[in-house]
Amino acid sequence: MAILRDLVGKGYFKQKRLIGEIVQYSQTNLAWPLKTNEISTPLARLVREGILTRSRNAENQYEYVQS
């Protein structure tokens, strides 16, 4: 959760992001090996808190963006 909040603070979510993109960015740029199932619940919490919003794209995948 701290990683996601840090990314929000740095403006990473100013563009729409897929969960796979978040995982890849974390692994490549932060050297933090996250898995999709590890961040889905924290992302949902950030949505419920109003920090992020999410919508489905044409491929029916959630895209997360800063509120």
Coordinates of N, CA, C and O in Angstrom, one line a residue:
M1 N 0.8 -1.2 0.0 CA 0.0 0.0 0.0 C 0.9 1.3 0.0 O 0.6 2.2 -0.7
A2 N 2.0 1.2 0.7 CA 2.9 2.4 0.8 C 3.4 2.7 -0.6 O 3.6 3.9 -1.0
I3 N 3.7 1.7 -1.4 CA 4.3 1.9 -2.7 C 3.3 2.6 -3.6 O 3.6 3.5 -4.3
L4 N 2.0 2.2 -3.5 CA 1.0 2.8 -4.3 C 0.7 4.2 -3.9 O 0.6 5.1 -4.7
R5 N 0.7 4.5 -2.6 CA 0.5 5.9 -2.1 C 1.7 6.7 -2.6 O 1.5 7.9 -2.9
D6 N 2.9 6.2 -2.6 CA 4.1 6.9 -3.1 C 3.9 7.2 -4.5 O 4.2 8.4 -5.0
L7 N 3.4 6.3 -5.3 CA 3.2 6.5 -6.7 C 2.2 7.6 -7.0 O 2.3 8.4 -7.9
V8 N 1.1 7.6 -6.2 CA 0.1 8.6 -6.3 C 0.8 10.0 -6.0 O 0.6 11.0 -6.7
G9 N 1.6 10.1 -4.9 CA 2.2 11.3 -4.6 C 3.2 11.8 -5.7 O 3.4 13.0 -5.8
K10 N 3.8 10.9 -6.4 CA 4.7 11.3 -7.5 C 4.0 11.6 -8.8 O 4.6 11.9 -9.8
G11 N 2.7 11.4 -8.8 CA 1.9 11.7 -10.0 C 1.9 10.6 -11.0 O 1.4 10.8 -12.2
Y12 N 2.2 9.4 -10.7 CA 2.2 8.3 -11.6 C 0.8 8.0 -12.1 O 0.7 7.6 -13.3
F13 N -0.2 8.2 -11.3 CA -1.6 7.9 -11.8 C -2.3 9.1 -12.4 O -3.5 9.1 -12.6
K14 N -1.5 10.1 -12.9 CA -2.1 11.2 -13.6 C -2.6 10.7 -15.0 O -3.5 11.3 -15.6
Q15 N -2.0 9.6 -15.5 CA -2.4 9.0 -16.7 C -3.1 7.7 -16.3 O -2.8 7.1 -15.2
K16 N -4.0 7.2 -17.1 CA -4.7 5.9 -16.8 C -3.6 4.8 -16.8 O -2.8 4.8 -17.7
R17 N -3.7 3.9 -15.8 CA -2.8 2.8 -15.7 C -3.5 1.5 -15.5 O -4.4 1.4 -14.7
L18 N -3.1 0.5 -16.2 CA -3.6 -0.9 -16.0 C -2.8 -1.5 -14.9 O -1.6 -1.2 -14.7
I19 N -3.4 -2.5 -14.3 CA -2.7 -3.2 -13.2 C -1.4 -3.8 -13.6 O -0.4 -3.8 -12.9
G20 N -1.4 -4.3 -14.8 CA -0.1 -4.9 -15.3 C 1.0 -3.9 -15.5 O 2.1 -4.2 -15.3
E21 N 0.6 -2.7 -15.9 CA 1.6 -1.6 -16.1 C 2.1 -1.2 -14.7 O 3.3 -0.9 -14.6
I22 N 1.3 -1.2 -13.7 CA 1.7 -0.8 -12.3 C 2.7 -1.9 -11.8 O 3.8 -1.5 -11.3
V23 N 2.4 -3.1 -12.0 CA 3.3 -4.2 -11.6 C 4.7 -4.1 -12.3 O 5.7 -4.2 -11.7
Q24 N 4.6 -3.9 -13.6 CA 5.9 -3.8 -14.4 C 6.7 -2.6 -14.0 O 7.9 -2.7 -13.9
Y25 N 6.1 -1.5 -13.8 CA 6.8 -0.3 -13.4 C 7.4 -0.5 -12.0 O 8.6 -0.1 -11.8
S26 N 6.7 -1.1 -11.1 CA 7.2 -1.4 -9.8 C 8.5 -2.3 -9.9 O 9.5 -2.1 -9.2
Q27 N 8.4 -3.4 -10.7 CA 9.5 -4.3 -10.8 C 10.7 -3.6 -11.5 O 11.8 -3.8 -11.0
T28 N 10.5 -2.9 -12.5 CA 11.6 -2.3 -13.3 C 12.2 -1.1 -12.6 O 13.4 -1.0 -12.5
N29 N 11.4 -0.2 -12.2 CA 11.9 1.1 -11.7 C 12.1 1.2 -10.2 O 12.8 2.1 -9.7
L30 N 11.4 0.4 -9.5 CA 11.5 0.4 -8.0 C 12.1 -0.8 -7.4 O 12.3 -0.8 -6.2
A31 N 12.4 -1.8 -8.3 CA 13.0 -3.0 -7.8 C 12.2 -3.7 -6.7 O 12.7 -4.3 -5.8
W32 N 10.9 -3.6 -6.9 CA 9.9 -4.1 -5.9 C 9.0 -5.1 -6.7 O 8.2 -4.7 -7.4
P33 N 9.3 -6.4 -6.5 CA 8.6 -7.4 -7.2 C 7.1 -7.7 -6.7 O 6.8 -8.6 -6.0
L34 N 6.2 -6.8 -7.2 CA 4.8 -7.0 -6.9 C 4.1 -8.0 -7.8 O 4.6 -8.2 -8.9
K35 N 3.1 -8.6 -7.3 CA 2.2 -9.4 -8.2 C 0.9 -8.8 -8.3 O 0.4 -8.1 -7.4
T36 N 0.2 -9.1 -9.3 CA -1.2 -8.5 -9.6 C -2.1 -8.8 -8.4 O -2.8 -7.8 -8.0
N37 N -2.1 -10.0 -7.9 CA -3.0 -10.3 -6.8 C -2.7 -9.5 -5.5 O -3.5 -9.4 -4.6
E38 N -1.4 -9.1 -5.4 CA -1.0 -8.4 -4.2 C -1.4 -6.9 -4.2 O -1.5 -6.3 -3.1
I39 N -1.7 -6.3 -5.4 CA -2.0 -4.9 -5.4 C -3.5 -4.7 -5.7 O -3.9 -3.5 -5.6
S40 N -4.2 -5.7 -6.1 CA -5.6 -5.4 -6.5 C -6.4 -4.9 -5.3 O -7.2 -4.0 -5.4
T41 N -6.2 -5.5 -4.1 CA -7.0 -5.0 -2.9 C -6.5 -3.6 -2.5 O -7.4 -2.7 -2.3
P42 N -5.2 -3.3 -2.4 CA -4.8 -1.9 -2.1 C -5.3 -0.9 -3.1 O -5.7 0.2 -2.8
L43 N -5.4 -1.3 -4.4 CA -5.9 -0.4 -5.4 C -7.4 -0.1 -5.2 O -7.9 1.0 -5.3
A44 N -8.1 -1.2 -4.8 CA -9.6 -1.0 -4.5 C -9.8 -0.1 -3.3 O -10.7 0.7 -3.3
R45 N -8.9 -0.2 -2.3 CA -9.0 0.7 -1.2 C -8.8 2.2 -1.6 O -9.5 3.0 -1.1
L46 N -7.8 2.4 -2.4 CA -7.5 3.8 -2.9 C -8.7 4.3 -3.7 O -9.0 5.5 -3.6
V47 N -9.4 3.4 -4.4 CA -10.6 3.8 -5.1 C -11.7 4.2 -4.1 O -12.4 5.2 -4.2
R48 N -11.9 3.3 -3.1 CA -13.0 3.6 -2.1 C -12.7 4.9 -1.3 O -13.6 5.6 -0.9
E49 N -11.4 5.2 -1.1 CA -11.0 6.4 -0.4 C -11.1 7.7 -1.3 O -10.9 8.8 -0.8
G50 N -11.4 7.5 -2.6 CA -11.5 8.6 -3.5 C -10.2 9.1 -4.0 O -10.1 10.2 -4.6
I51 N -9.1 8.4 -3.7 CA -7.8 8.9 -4.2 C -7.6 8.5 -5.7 O -7.0 9.3 -6.4
L52 N -8.1 7.4 -6.1 CA -8.1 6.9 -7.5 C -9.5 6.7 -7.9 O -10.4 6.4 -7.1
T53 N -9.7 6.7 -9.2 CA -11.0 6.3 -9.8 C -10.6 5.2 -10.8 O -9.4 5.1 -11.3
R54 N -11.5 4.3 -11.1 CA -11.3 3.3 -12.1 C -12.4 3.2 -13.1 O -13.6 3.5 -12.7
S55 N -12.1 2.7 -14.3 CA -13.1 2.5 -15.3 C -12.6 1.4 -16.1 O -11.4 1.0 -16.1
R56 N -13.5 0.8 -16.9 CA -13.2 -0.4 -17.7 C -12.8 0.2 -19.1 O -13.5 1.0 -19.6
N57 N -11.8 -0.4 -19.7 CA -11.5 0.0 -21.1 C -12.1 -0.9 -22.1 O -13.0 -1.8 -21.7
A58 N -11.8 -0.8 -23.4 CA -12.4 -1.6 -24.4 C -12.1 -3.1 -24.3 O -12.9 -3.9 -24.7
E59 N -11.0 -3.4 -23.6 CA -10.7 -4.8 -23.4 C -11.3 -5.4 -22.0 O -10.9 -6.4 -21.6
N60 N -12.1 -4.5 -21.4 CA -12.8 -4.9 -20.2 C -11.8 -5.0 -19.0 O -12.0 -5.7 -18.0
Q61 N -10.7 -4.3 -19.1 CA -9.7 -4.2 -18.0 C -9.9 -2.9 -17.2 O -10.2 -1.9 -17.8
Y62 N -9.7 -2.9 -15.9 CA -9.7 -1.7 -15.2 C -8.5 -0.8 -15.4 O -7.4 -1.3 -15.5
E63 N -8.8 0.5 -15.6 CA -7.8 1.5 -15.7 C -7.9 2.4 -14.5 O -9.0 2.8 -14.1
Y64 N -6.8 2.7 -13.8 CA -6.8 3.5 -12.6 C -6.2 4.8 -12.9 O -5.2 4.9 -13.6
V65 N -6.8 5.9 -12.4 CA -6.3 7.3 -12.6 C -6.6 8.1 -11.3 O -7.5 7.8 -10.6
Q66 N -5.7 9.0 -11.1 CA -5.8 9.9 -9.9 C -7.1 10.7 -10.0 O -7.4 11.3 -11.1
S67 N -7.8 10.8 -8.9 CA -9.1 11.6 -8.9 C -8.8 13.1 -8.9 O -7.8 13.6 -8.5

